[in-house]
Coordinates of C-alpha atoms and ligand atoms in Angstrom, one line a residue:
Chain E
M87 CA -32.3 -137.3 -26.6
S88 CA -34.4 -136.1 -29.4
S89 CA -34.1 -139.5 -31.3
T90 CA -35.5 -141.3 -28.6
L91 CA -38.5 -139.2 -28.1
S92 CA -39.2 -138.9 -31.5
S93 CA -38.7 -142.7 -32.0
R94 CA -41.1 -143.3 -29.0
R95 CA -43.5 -140.7 -30.5
A96 CA -43.7 -142.7 -33.7
A97 CA -44.6 -146.1 -31.6
S98 CA -47.1 -144.1 -29.9
G99 CA -49.3 -145.2 -32.9
S100 CA -49.2 -149.0 -32.0
P101 CA -51.3 -150.7 -29.2
G102 CA -49.8 -151.2 -26.3
F103 CA -47.0 -148.8 -26.4
L104 CA -47.6 -147.8 -22.8
K105 CA -46.4 -151.0 -21.7
R106 CA -42.8 -150.9 -20.8
S107 CA -40.0 -152.6 -23.2
Q108 CA -38.0 -154.3 -20.3
P109 CA -38.7 -155.2 -16.9
R110 CA -36.8 -153.8 -14.0
Y111 CA -34.9 -156.3 -12.4
G112 CA -32.7 -154.2 -10.6
E113 CA -35.6 -152.4 -8.6
K114 CA -37.0 -155.8 -8.0
V115 CA -33.9 -157.0 -6.4
I116 CA -33.5 -153.9 -4.2
K117 CA -36.9 -154.2 -3.1
V118 CA -36.5 -158.3 -2.2
L119 CA -33.3 -156.9 0.1
L120 CA -35.1 -154.1 1.5
V121 CA -38.3 -156.4 2.7
A122 CA -35.4 -159.1 4.1
A123 CA -33.8 -156.2 5.9
S124 CA -36.7 -155.4 7.8
L125 CA -37.9 -158.9 8.4
V126 CA -34.7 -159.5 10.2
S127 CA -35.8 -157.8 12.9
V128 CA -39.0 -158.6 13.0
L129 CA -38.3 -162.4 12.8
T130 CA -35.4 -161.8 15.7
T131 CA -38.3 -160.3 18.1
I132 CA -40.3 -163.3 17.1
G133 CA -37.5 -165.9 17.7
I134 CA -36.8 -164.2 21.1
V135 CA -40.2 -164.6 22.1
I136 CA -40.1 -168.4 20.9
A137 CA -37.1 -169.3 22.9
L138 CA -38.8 -167.5 26.2
I139 CA -42.1 -169.2 26.2
P140 CA -40.9 -173.1 26.9
P141 CA -38.5 -172.6 29.4
A142 CA -40.6 -169.6 31.2
G143 CA -43.7 -172.1 30.9
E144 CA -41.7 -174.6 32.8
F145 CA -40.8 -172.5 35.3
F146 CA -44.3 -171.6 35.8
S147 CA -45.4 -175.4 35.9
K148 CA -43.2 -175.5 39.2
V149 CA -43.5 -171.9 40.7
D150 CA -46.8 -170.0 41.2
F151 CA -47.2 -167.3 39.4
G152 CA -49.2 -165.1 42.0
E153 CA -45.9 -166.1 44.2
F154 CA -43.5 -165.1 41.6
L155 CA -45.2 -161.5 41.0
T156 CA -45.6 -160.7 44.8
G157 CA -43.2 -162.4 46.6
T158 CA -40.3 -160.1 48.4
N159 CA -37.5 -162.5 48.3
W160 CA -35.6 -163.4 45.4
A161 CA -33.3 -166.6 46.5
P162 CA -33.5 -168.9 43.1
L163 CA -30.4 -170.6 44.1
F164 CA -30.6 -171.3 47.6
K165 CA -32.1 -174.0 49.6
P166 CA -35.1 -173.8 50.3
A167 CA -35.2 -171.6 46.9
S168 CA -37.7 -168.5 46.9
F169 CA -38.8 -167.0 43.7
G170 CA -40.3 -163.6 44.7
V171 CA -39.3 -161.2 41.7
L172 CA -40.0 -158.1 43.3
P173 CA -36.9 -157.0 44.9
L174 CA -35.4 -157.7 41.2
V175 CA -38.5 -155.8 39.7
G176 CA -37.6 -152.5 42.3
G177 CA -33.9 -152.7 41.7
T178 CA -35.1 -152.4 37.8
L179 CA -37.6 -149.6 38.3
M180 CA -35.3 -147.7 40.9
V181 CA -32.4 -147.4 38.7
T182 CA -34.4 -146.7 35.7
L183 CA -36.5 -143.8 37.9
I184 CA -33.1 -142.1 38.8
A185 CA -32.1 -142.5 35.0
L186 CA -35.3 -140.7 33.9
L187 CA -34.9 -138.1 36.5
V188 CA -31.4 -137.3 35.2
A189 CA -32.1 -138.0 31.2
V190 CA -35.6 -136.5 30.8
P191 CA -34.9 -133.0 31.8
L192 CA -31.0 -132.8 30.5
G193 CA -32.3 -134.6 26.9
L194 CA -35.4 -132.4 26.4
G195 CA -33.2 -129.5 27.6
A196 CA -30.7 -130.1 25.0
A197 CA -33.1 -131.1 22.5
V198 CA -35.0 -127.6 23.0
Y199 CA -31.7 -125.7 23.1
L200 CA -30.4 -127.6 19.6
S201 CA -33.6 -126.7 17.7
E202 CA -34.9 -123.6 19.0
Y203 CA -32.1 -121.6 20.5
A204 CA -28.7 -122.9 19.0
N205 CA -27.1 -121.2 15.9
K206 CA -26.1 -123.1 12.9
R207 CA -22.5 -123.3 14.6
V208 CA -23.3 -124.2 17.9
R209 CA -25.3 -127.3 16.4
K210 CA -22.9 -128.3 14.1
I211 CA -20.7 -128.9 17.2
F212 CA -22.8 -130.0 19.8
K213 CA -24.7 -132.9 17.9
P214 CA -21.4 -134.9 16.9
L215 CA -20.6 -134.6 20.8
L216 CA -23.8 -135.9 22.0
E217 CA -23.4 -138.9 19.3
V218 CA -19.9 -139.7 20.9
L219 CA -21.4 -139.9 24.5
A220 CA -23.9 -142.0 22.9
G221 CA -21.0 -144.8 21.7
I222 CA -19.2 -144.9 24.9
P223 CA -19.1 -148.6 25.7
T224 CA -21.3 -149.2 28.7
V225 CA -18.5 -151.1 30.7
V226 CA -16.8 -147.8 30.8
Y227 CA -19.7 -146.0 32.5
G228 CA -20.3 -148.9 34.5
F229 CA -16.5 -148.1 36.2
F230 CA -17.1 -144.3 35.8
A231 CA -20.2 -144.7 38.0
L232 CA -18.3 -147.2 40.6
K233 CA -14.7 -145.7 40.8
A234 CA -15.8 -141.7 40.2
I235 CA -19.2 -141.4 41.0
T236 CA -19.7 -143.4 44.2
P237 CA -16.6 -142.3 46.0
V238 CA -17.9 -138.2 45.0
L239 CA -21.1 -138.9 46.5
Q240 CA -19.7 -140.9 49.4
S241 CA -17.2 -137.7 50.2
I242 CA -19.7 -134.9 49.5
W243 CA -22.5 -136.6 51.3
P244 CA -23.9 -134.2 53.7
A245 CA -25.1 -136.4 56.7
G246 CA -25.4 -140.1 57.8
D247 CA -23.9 -143.2 56.1
G248 CA -23.8 -142.4 52.6
P249 CA -23.9 -144.5 49.3
Q250 CA -22.7 -147.9 49.9
I251 CA -19.9 -149.0 47.4
F252 CA -22.6 -150.7 45.4
N253 CA -25.4 -148.2 45.2
A254 CA -28.6 -147.6 42.7
L255 CA -28.1 -143.9 42.8
A256 CA -24.6 -143.8 40.9
A257 CA -25.7 -146.5 38.6
G258 CA -28.8 -144.6 37.9
F259 CA -27.5 -141.3 37.3
V260 CA -24.4 -142.5 35.0
M261 CA -27.3 -144.5 33.1
G262 CA -29.1 -141.1 32.6
I263 CA -25.9 -139.9 31.5
M264 CA -25.7 -142.3 28.9
I265 CA -29.3 -142.2 27.6
I266 CA -29.2 -138.2 27.5
P267 CA -28.1 -138.7 23.6
T268 CA -30.6 -141.0 22.8
I269 CA -33.2 -138.6 24.2
A270 CA -31.9 -135.3 22.9
S271 CA -31.0 -136.6 19.4
L272 CA -34.3 -138.1 18.8
A273 CA -36.5 -135.2 20.4
E274 CA -34.7 -132.8 18.6
D275 CA -35.2 -134.7 15.4
S276 CA -38.5 -134.2 16.0
M277 CA -38.7 -131.0 16.9
S278 CA -36.9 -129.8 13.8
A279 CA -39.6 -131.4 11.6
V280 CA -42.1 -128.9 12.9
P281 CA -42.8 -126.5 10.0
R282 CA -41.4 -122.9 10.1
A283 CA -44.7 -121.6 9.4
L284 CA -45.8 -122.9 12.9
R285 CA -43.0 -120.8 14.7
D286 CA -43.5 -117.7 12.2
G287 CA -47.3 -117.9 13.3
A288 CA -46.4 -117.9 17.1
F289 CA -43.7 -115.3 17.1
A290 CA -46.2 -113.0 15.2
L291 CA -48.5 -113.1 17.6
G292 CA -45.6 -112.0 20.3
S293 CA -44.3 -115.4 22.0
S294 CA -41.3 -115.4 23.3
R295 CA -38.8 -117.9 22.3
M296 CA -39.6 -120.2 25.5
Q297 CA -43.7 -120.0 24.4
V298 CA -42.7 -121.0 21.2
S299 CA -40.6 -123.8 22.3
T300 CA -43.3 -125.1 25.0
R301 CA -46.6 -124.1 23.2
V302 CA -46.0 -124.5 19.7
V303 CA -43.2 -126.8 18.7
F304 CA -43.0 -129.0 21.8
P305 CA -46.9 -130.4 21.7
A306 CA -46.6 -130.5 17.9
A307 CA -43.4 -132.7 18.2
L308 CA -45.1 -134.8 21.0
S309 CA -44.8 -138.1 19.4
G310 CA -41.5 -138.0 18.8
I311 CA -40.5 -136.7 21.8
V312 CA -42.4 -139.5 23.7
A313 CA -40.8 -141.9 21.2
A314 CA -37.7 -140.4 22.3
V315 CA -38.3 -140.9 26.1
V316 CA -39.8 -144.4 25.3
L317 CA -36.7 -145.5 23.8
G318 CA -34.5 -143.9 26.9
I319 CA -36.8 -145.8 29.4
S320 CA -36.2 -149.1 27.2
R321 CA -32.3 -148.6 26.8
A322 CA -32.5 -148.2 31.1
L323 CA -34.9 -151.0 31.5
G324 CA -32.2 -153.4 29.3
E325 CA -29.0 -152.2 30.5
T326 CA -26.8 -154.4 32.0
M327 CA -23.3 -153.5 32.4
I328 CA -23.5 -150.2 34.3
V329 CA -25.9 -151.9 36.7
A330 CA -24.1 -155.1 37.3
I331 CA -20.8 -153.0 38.0
A332 CA -22.2 -149.9 40.1
A333 CA -25.3 -151.3 41.7
G334 CA -24.1 -154.6 42.8
G335 CA -25.5 -158.1 42.8
Q336 CA -27.6 -158.3 45.9
P337 CA -31.3 -158.5 45.4
N338 CA -32.5 -156.0 47.7
L339 CA -36.1 -154.8 48.1
S340 CA -35.7 -151.2 49.6
F341 CA -36.9 -147.7 48.6
N342 CA -33.3 -146.1 49.6
P343 CA -31.1 -145.6 46.5
L344 CA -27.8 -145.5 48.6
E345 CA -28.4 -149.2 48.8
G346 CA -27.2 -151.5 46.6
M347 CA -29.8 -153.7 44.5
Q348 CA -29.7 -156.2 41.9
T349 CA -31.9 -155.4 38.6
M350 CA -33.4 -157.9 36.4
T351 CA -30.9 -157.5 33.7
A352 CA -28.4 -158.0 36.0
F353 CA -29.6 -160.8 37.5
I354 CA -29.9 -162.5 34.2
A355 CA -26.3 -161.6 33.3
A356 CA -24.8 -162.9 36.4
A357 CA -27.0 -166.2 36.0
G358 CA -26.4 -166.8 32.5
I359 CA -22.4 -166.6 32.8
G360 CA -22.9 -168.9 35.6
D361 CA -22.8 -172.9 35.3
L362 CA -26.6 -173.9 36.1
P363 CA -27.5 -176.7 34.3
T364 CA -29.8 -176.5 31.5
G365 CA -33.4 -177.7 32.4
S366 CA -32.8 -176.9 36.1
T367 CA -35.3 -174.4 38.0
G368 CA -32.0 -171.8 38.3
Y369 CA -31.6 -172.1 35.0
Q370 CA -35.2 -171.4 34.1
T371 CA -35.5 -168.3 36.2
I372 CA -33.6 -166.5 33.7
F373 CA -36.0 -167.1 31.2
A374 CA -39.0 -166.3 33.9
V375 CA -37.2 -163.0 34.5
G376 CA -36.5 -162.4 31.1
A377 CA -40.0 -162.9 29.9
L378 CA -41.6 -160.3 32.6
L379 CA -38.9 -157.6 31.4
F380 CA -40.2 -158.2 27.8
V381 CA -43.6 -158.0 29.0
M382 CA -42.6 -154.9 31.1
T383 CA -41.1 -153.2 28.0
L384 CA -44.1 -154.0 25.8
V385 CA -46.5 -152.9 28.2
M386 CA -44.7 -149.5 28.6
N387 CA -44.5 -149.0 24.7
L388 CA -48.5 -149.6 24.2
L389 CA -49.0 -147.2 27.0
S390 CA -46.8 -144.9 25.2
I391 CA -48.8 -145.3 22.0
R392 CA -52.0 -144.7 23.7
L393 CA -50.8 -141.5 25.5
V394 CA -49.3 -140.2 22.2
R395 CA -52.6 -140.8 20.7
K396 CA -54.3 -139.1 23.0
Y397 CA -52.0 -135.9 23.5
R398 CA -50.3 -135.0 20.0
E399 CA -51.1 -132.3 17.7
V400 CA -50.7 -133.7 14.3
Y401 CA -49.6 -130.8 11.8
E402 CA -50.7 -132.0 8.3
Chain D
M295 CA -68.2 -104.6 -2.0
T296 CA -67.5 -104.8 -6.1
P297 CA -67.3 -108.3 -7.2
P298 CA -64.1 -109.5 -8.7
S299 CA -64.4 -107.9 -12.3
D300 CA -61.7 -109.7 -13.8
A301 CA -60.4 -112.8 -11.8
T302 CA -58.4 -114.1 -14.1
G303 CA -55.8 -110.8 -13.6
G304 CA -56.6 -109.1 -16.9
T305 CA -54.5 -107.4 -19.1
R306 CA -56.6 -104.2 -18.8
I307 CA -56.5 -101.3 -15.9
P308 CA -59.5 -102.9 -13.6
Q309 CA -62.5 -100.5 -13.4
V310 CA -63.4 -100.9 -9.8
A311 CA -64.7 -98.8 -6.9
F312 CA -62.3 -97.3 -4.6
R313 CA -62.5 -96.9 -0.9
S314 CA -62.6 -93.4 0.0
A315 CA -59.7 -92.0 1.5
P316 CA -60.3 -91.6 5.3
S317 CA -59.1 -88.7 7.4
L318 CA -55.4 -89.1 8.5
A319 CA -54.5 -89.2 12.3
G320 CA -51.0 -89.1 12.0
P321 CA -48.9 -91.4 10.3
V322 CA -48.0 -94.9 11.7
F323 CA -45.1 -96.0 10.4
E324 CA -42.4 -93.7 8.6
V325 CA -39.9 -95.6 6.7
G326 CA -36.9 -93.7 5.5
S327 CA -33.9 -94.5 3.4
L328 CA -34.6 -98.2 4.4
S329 CA -32.6 -101.1 3.2
V330 CA -32.2 -105.0 4.2
F331 CA -29.4 -107.3 3.5
Y332 CA -29.1 -110.5 3.7
G333 CA -25.7 -111.7 4.6
D334 CA -24.0 -109.2 1.7
H335 CA -27.1 -109.1 -0.7
E336 CA -28.7 -106.0 -0.3
A337 CA -31.9 -107.0 -1.2
V338 CA -34.1 -104.2 -0.8
R339 CA -32.7 -100.8 -1.1
D340 CA -33.5 -97.1 0.0
V341 CA -37.3 -97.7 0.5
N342 CA -39.3 -94.3 1.9
M343 CA -42.9 -94.4 2.8
T344 CA -45.1 -93.2 5.4
I345 CA -48.3 -95.6 6.5
G346 CA -51.5 -93.6 7.8
H347 CA -53.8 -94.6 10.2
R348 CA -56.3 -97.0 9.7
Q349 CA -55.6 -97.6 5.9
I350 CA -55.4 -100.1 3.9
T351 CA -52.0 -100.3 1.8
A352 CA -51.1 -102.6 -0.7
M353 CA -47.5 -103.7 -1.8
I354 CA -47.4 -104.8 -5.2
G355 CA -44.8 -105.8 -7.6
P356 CA -43.0 -108.7 -9.7
S357 CA -41.9 -111.6 -7.4
G358 CA -38.6 -111.3 -5.6
C359 CA -38.5 -107.4 -5.3
G360 CA -38.5 -107.2 -1.7
K361 CA -42.4 -107.2 -0.6
S362 CA -42.2 -109.6 2.0
T363 CA -38.8 -108.4 3.0
V364 CA -40.1 -104.8 3.6
L365 CA -43.4 -105.8 5.1
R366 CA -41.2 -108.4 7.6
C367 CA -39.8 -105.1 8.8
F368 CA -42.4 -103.6 10.0
N369 CA -43.1 -106.3 13.0
R370 CA -39.2 -106.9 13.2
M371 CA -40.1 -110.8 11.6
N372 CA -36.6 -110.5 9.9
D373 CA -35.1 -110.4 13.5
L374 CA -35.8 -114.1 13.2
V375 CA -33.8 -114.8 10.0
P376 CA -29.9 -114.8 11.2
S377 CA -28.5 -113.5 8.0
A378 CA -31.0 -110.6 7.7
R379 CA -30.1 -106.8 8.8
V380 CA -32.3 -103.7 8.3
A381 CA -30.7 -100.5 7.8
G382 CA -32.3 -97.4 8.0
K383 CA -35.1 -95.6 9.9
V384 CA -38.6 -97.2 10.4
H385 CA -40.8 -95.5 12.8
Y386 CA -43.8 -96.7 15.0
H387 CA -45.8 -93.6 16.0
N388 CA -42.5 -91.4 15.9
E389 CA -40.5 -94.3 18.0
D390 CA -37.7 -96.4 16.3
L391 CA -39.0 -99.6 16.0
Y392 CA -35.3 -100.9 15.6
G393 CA -34.4 -99.0 19.0
R394 CA -32.1 -100.4 21.8
D395 CA -34.7 -100.4 24.2
V396 CA -37.4 -101.8 21.9
D397 CA -38.7 -105.5 22.5
P398 CA -39.6 -107.1 19.9
I399 CA -42.6 -109.4 21.4
E400 CA -44.1 -106.2 22.3
V401 CA -43.8 -105.2 19.0
R402 CA -45.4 -107.7 17.6
R403 CA -48.0 -107.6 19.7
R404 CA -48.9 -104.5 18.3
I405 CA -48.3 -105.2 14.7
G406 CA -49.7 -108.5 13.8
M407 CA -48.9 -110.7 10.9
V408 CA -51.0 -113.2 8.4
F409 CA -49.2 -115.2 6.3
Q410 CA -49.5 -116.6 2.8
K411 CA -50.3 -120.2 3.8
P412 CA -52.7 -120.5 6.2
N413 CA -50.7 -121.4 9.3
P414 CA -53.2 -122.4 12.2
F415 CA -51.5 -124.3 15.1
P416 CA -52.3 -127.8 15.3
K417 CA -54.8 -127.3 18.1
S418 CA -58.4 -126.8 18.5
I419 CA -60.2 -123.7 17.0
Y420 CA -60.8 -122.2 20.5
D421 CA -57.1 -122.6 21.7
N422 CA -56.1 -120.8 18.1
I423 CA -57.7 -117.7 19.2
A424 CA -56.8 -118.1 22.6
Y425 CA -53.0 -118.6 22.2
G426 CA -51.9 -114.9 21.7
P427 CA -54.3 -113.8 24.9
R428 CA -52.7 -116.6 26.8
V429 CA -49.3 -115.8 26.0
G430 CA -49.7 -112.0 26.4
G431 CA -50.9 -113.1 30.2
F432 CA -54.7 -112.0 29.3
Q433 CA -56.4 -111.9 32.6
G434 CA -60.3 -111.6 31.5
N435 CA -62.7 -114.1 30.4
L436 CA -61.3 -115.8 27.5
D437 CA -64.6 -117.5 26.3
D438 CA -66.0 -114.1 25.9
L439 CA -62.9 -113.1 24.0
V440 CA -62.8 -116.0 21.7
E441 CA -66.6 -115.5 20.8
E442 CA -66.1 -111.9 20.3
T443 CA -63.0 -112.6 18.3
L444 CA -64.4 -114.8 16.1
T445 CA -67.5 -112.7 15.5
H446 CA -65.6 -110.0 14.6
A447 CA -63.9 -112.0 11.9
A448 CA -67.0 -112.9 10.5
L449 CA -66.2 -116.8 11.2
W450 CA -68.5 -117.4 14.7
D451 CA -71.7 -119.0 13.1
E452 CA -69.4 -121.2 11.1
V453 CA -67.3 -122.5 13.8
K454 CA -69.5 -121.8 17.3
D455 CA -70.4 -125.7 17.1
K456 CA -67.1 -126.9 16.7
L457 CA -65.0 -125.1 18.9
K458 CA -63.0 -127.9 20.6
T459 CA -61.9 -129.6 17.0
S460 CA -59.3 -129.4 15.4
A461 CA -58.3 -126.1 13.2
L462 CA -56.9 -128.1 10.7
A463 CA -60.6 -129.3 10.0
L464 CA -61.6 -126.3 8.7
S465 CA -61.2 -125.5 4.9
G466 CA -58.0 -123.2 3.6
G467 CA -60.3 -120.0 3.2
Q468 CA -61.7 -120.4 6.8
Q469 CA -58.2 -121.3 8.2
Q470 CA -56.7 -118.0 7.1
R471 CA -59.8 -116.1 8.6
L472 CA -59.0 -118.0 11.8
C473 CA -55.6 -116.8 11.4
I474 CA -56.8 -113.4 11.0
A475 CA -58.8 -113.7 13.9
R476 CA -56.0 -115.3 16.0
T477 CA -54.6 -111.6 14.7
I478 CA -56.7 -109.9 15.9
A479 CA -57.3 -111.4 19.3
V480 CA -54.3 -109.7 20.5
K481 CA -55.7 -106.7 19.6
P482 CA -53.1 -105.4 17.6
E483 CA -53.0 -101.6 16.0
V484 CA -51.7 -102.7 12.6
I485 CA -52.0 -106.1 10.5
L486 CA -49.4 -107.1 8.2
M487 CA -50.8 -109.7 5.6
D488 CA -48.4 -111.4 3.3
E489 CA -50.5 -112.5 0.2
P490 CA -53.2 -113.9 2.5
C491 CA -55.6 -114.6 -0.8
S492 CA -52.8 -116.8 -2.7
A493 CA -53.4 -120.1 -1.7
L494 CA -57.4 -119.6 -1.8
D495 CA -60.2 -119.7 -4.4
P496 CA -61.9 -116.5 -5.4
I497 CA -65.1 -117.3 -3.3
A498 CA -62.6 -117.4 0.2
T499 CA -60.5 -114.2 -1.5
A500 CA -63.7 -112.4 -1.6
K501 CA -64.7 -113.2 2.2
I502 CA -61.3 -112.4 3.1
E503 CA -61.4 -109.0 1.2
D504 CA -64.8 -108.1 2.7
L505 CA -63.1 -108.9 6.1
M506 CA -60.3 -106.8 5.5
T507 CA -62.5 -104.1 4.1
H508 CA -64.4 -104.4 7.6
L509 CA -61.2 -104.6 9.9
A510 CA -60.1 -101.7 8.5
R511 CA -62.3 -99.4 10.3
E512 CA -60.0 -100.4 13.6
F513 CA -57.1 -101.8 12.0
T514 CA -53.9 -100.2 10.0
I515 CA -53.7 -102.9 7.3
I516 CA -50.5 -103.4 4.9
V517 CA -51.1 -105.9 2.1
V518 CA -48.7 -107.7 0.2
T519 CA -50.6 -109.1 -3.2
H520 CA -50.1 -110.4 -6.6
N521 CA -53.5 -109.6 -7.3
M522 CA -53.9 -106.4 -9.0
Q523 CA -57.7 -106.2 -8.7
Q524 CA -57.3 -106.9 -5.2
A525 CA -55.0 -104.0 -4.8
A526 CA -57.2 -101.8 -6.6
R527 CA -60.5 -103.1 -4.6
V528 CA -59.7 -102.9 -1.1
S529 CA -56.5 -100.6 -0.7
D530 CA -56.3 -96.8 -0.1
R531 CA -53.0 -96.3 -0.9
T532 CA -50.5 -98.8 -3.3
A533 CA -46.9 -99.3 -3.2
F534 CA -45.3 -100.4 -6.5
F535 CA -42.0 -102.4 -6.2
T536 CA -39.6 -103.7 -8.6
A537 CA -36.1 -105.0 -8.6
D538 CA -33.2 -103.4 -10.6
V539 CA -29.9 -105.1 -11.8
D540 CA -27.2 -103.6 -10.6
D541 CA -23.4 -103.3 -12.6
A542 CA -22.4 -106.2 -11.0
G543 CA -25.6 -108.0 -11.9
V544 CA -27.3 -107.9 -8.5
R545 CA -31.0 -107.7 -7.7
H546 CA -32.0 -104.8 -5.3
G547 CA -35.9 -104.2 -4.7
R548 CA -36.8 -100.6 -5.0
L549 CA -40.0 -98.8 -4.3
V550 CA -40.8 -97.2 -7.7
E551 CA -44.1 -95.5 -6.8
Y552 CA -46.2 -95.1 -3.8
D553 CA -49.5 -93.0 -4.1
E554 CA -53.5 -93.2 -3.7
T555 CA -54.5 -96.3 -5.1
E556 CA -56.6 -94.7 -7.4
R557 CA -54.3 -92.4 -9.1
I558 CA -51.4 -95.7 -9.2
F559 CA -54.5 -97.7 -11.1
S560 CA -55.5 -95.0 -13.3
N561 CA -52.8 -92.6 -14.2
P562 CA -49.2 -93.6 -12.5
S563 CA -46.5 -91.4 -13.1
D564 CA -43.8 -94.2 -13.5
Q565 CA -43.8 -96.5 -16.8
R566 CA -42.8 -99.1 -15.2
T567 CA -45.7 -98.9 -12.9
E568 CA -47.9 -98.6 -15.9
D569 CA -46.3 -101.9 -17.7
Y570 CA -47.1 -103.6 -14.5
I571 CA -50.5 -103.1 -13.6
S572 CA -51.4 -103.5 -17.4
G573 CA -49.8 -106.8 -17.1
R574 CA -47.0 -106.0 -19.5
F575 CA -44.4 -106.7 -17.4
G576 CA -43.6 -109.2 -14.4
Ligands
ATP770 N1 -34.2 -115.4 4.1 C1 -33.6 -115.2 3.2 N2 -32.2 -115.4 2.9 C2 -32.0 -115.0 1.8 N3 -32.1 -114.2 0.7 C3 -33.6 -113.7 0.8 C4 -34.4 -114.7 2.0 N4 -35.7 -113.9 1.9 C5 -35.6 -113.3 0.6 N5 -34.5 -113.4 0.0 C6 -34.0 -112.4 -0.8 O1 -34.6 -111.0 -0.8 C7 -35.2 -111.0 -2.1 C8 -36.5 -110.5 -2.0 O2 -37.1 -111.2 -1.6 P1 -38.9 -111.3 -1.0 O3 -39.2 -112.6 -0.2 O4 -39.1 -110.0 0.1 O5 -39.6 -111.3 -2.4 P2 -41.1 -110.6 -2.8 O6 -41.2 -109.5 -3.2 O7 -41.9 -111.1 -1.3 O8 -41.4 -111.7 -3.6 P3 -42.7 -113.1 -3.8 O9 -43.4 -111.9 -4.5 O10 -42.0 -113.9 -4.6 O11 -43.0 -113.6 -2.6 C9 -34.9 -112.1 -3.2 O12 -33.6 -111.9 -4.0 C10 -34.9 -113.2 -2.4 O13 -34.3 -114.0 -2.9
MG771 MG1 -43.3 -112.9 -0.9

């Protein structure tokens, strides 16, 4: 060690001694691999968009865009065909809304609890448990909704007919449970990252733990919390298996969550595994609905970015 | 106020003017046989001291001797450290601060705290001041309270045109004065300060010292500092702590000497105090 040091020092008399002696190839290779890894996801997204555009474009050359967006009857495979996508959009929004009503309060509640209240031991047990919940295959959730939640709902329903066998309520409820870990885990990460000094400052002013959580930690962690909720919404919008199994396959424009309804994803899955001939209008509807879903997700992400910019509190 | 005589922390006993000792109106704190443990480690052992009303008490001593630990006993901030345990007597106006029915939140509303690193909330200047009153359920006019508080903290003129901008846009010294203002907005009786100037330059430090002297007319202040001149300049009484190493090699903080600041700096009774303040130690 001392010999290298002294030989370096000896070399310092000659010009250019600050140049490195050997190129660091290993570092370059790693950098290329890392760039490649991040490119994969970007390229995949671009690829999906490129794959969606031609068939969706062809679809809209045959079907009026306004009729597609505002029509209330979705029967693309019938004669005469009708291409009003609202029933599918309605189904998607209904199930997503129910899921969020379940997942946002419970997920954020769990996050606040884990980050602000739980001691180390509880956190050590809880976090892995949450992640197990996230690892359950969605097909299991789907059958859980169909075979457990719906019958329970039917048996405890106080008045009227109660939920149908396929219904949006059970599907949305179970989907909400499915996305709790996503929201809880991400929100907890961003709340735990809020500096302790801010909490200390708030406690020293006579705040209760709840006030520290809601008035200091929550706003400081807002961007991460919104990101967590947005990811939850994205998962709900894109979730397919639960709704295909538990919400049914019947397009149904209704505000009644006790009825069955088809979501955009459930339609894509059903039509996609059918034997629609490539190039037929029926086939192209898959891409049109897919493109619309993509746009919806995109708009929601953009909105959330604006929301965060407006309300977040940046600590350092 | 006397300007800093030797900003670099000299090796001689600083020659500065001392604040005249105010009359005592009954002690604010009485501390007896105070020990603080972190887990099994007794970080501070057997501290005894009495803190007078509207006095500035300085706590000095080498790093790790437990000054912050003791300071945090006065507003029960140690409650927030899971491993911490406090034993012994801490009485506040003859009431046990650690009594069973005592609400730590109420304690902290009466005994505020300013930290080493300025820690304004990432909110507007206005909201920083309004935070404490709001969580305390303040009913009056917040605008008036904010103006009054900022004026009190000698910050109003500097920030009155940007109350709605982020507190993080202020300079470090301004942020620290904002944190002091935020503390007095709750109208506590006592303000604890843990090295409030250690992250600041000499000019910002002088402003804070000015403010402390000014606030001591209404508040009781306990300040931890590594700056000997600061202790000498602002405080009425000074407590010197150090860490003893016991037979097992474990360090325990101890209160070595606690007396009038003037006496500590001119004629300390313990050799360790003299060594420390003259820079031969720590
Ligand atoms: N949260 C904690 N957990 C465990 N030990 C702690 C904790 N805080 C402080 N200690 C220990 O207690 C002792 C006293 O620490 P303290 O921070 O009170 O010293 P200090 O006098 O304020 O030092 P400094 O001048 O460096 O701020 C040290 O040995 C420290 O390691
Ligand atoms: Mg300290």
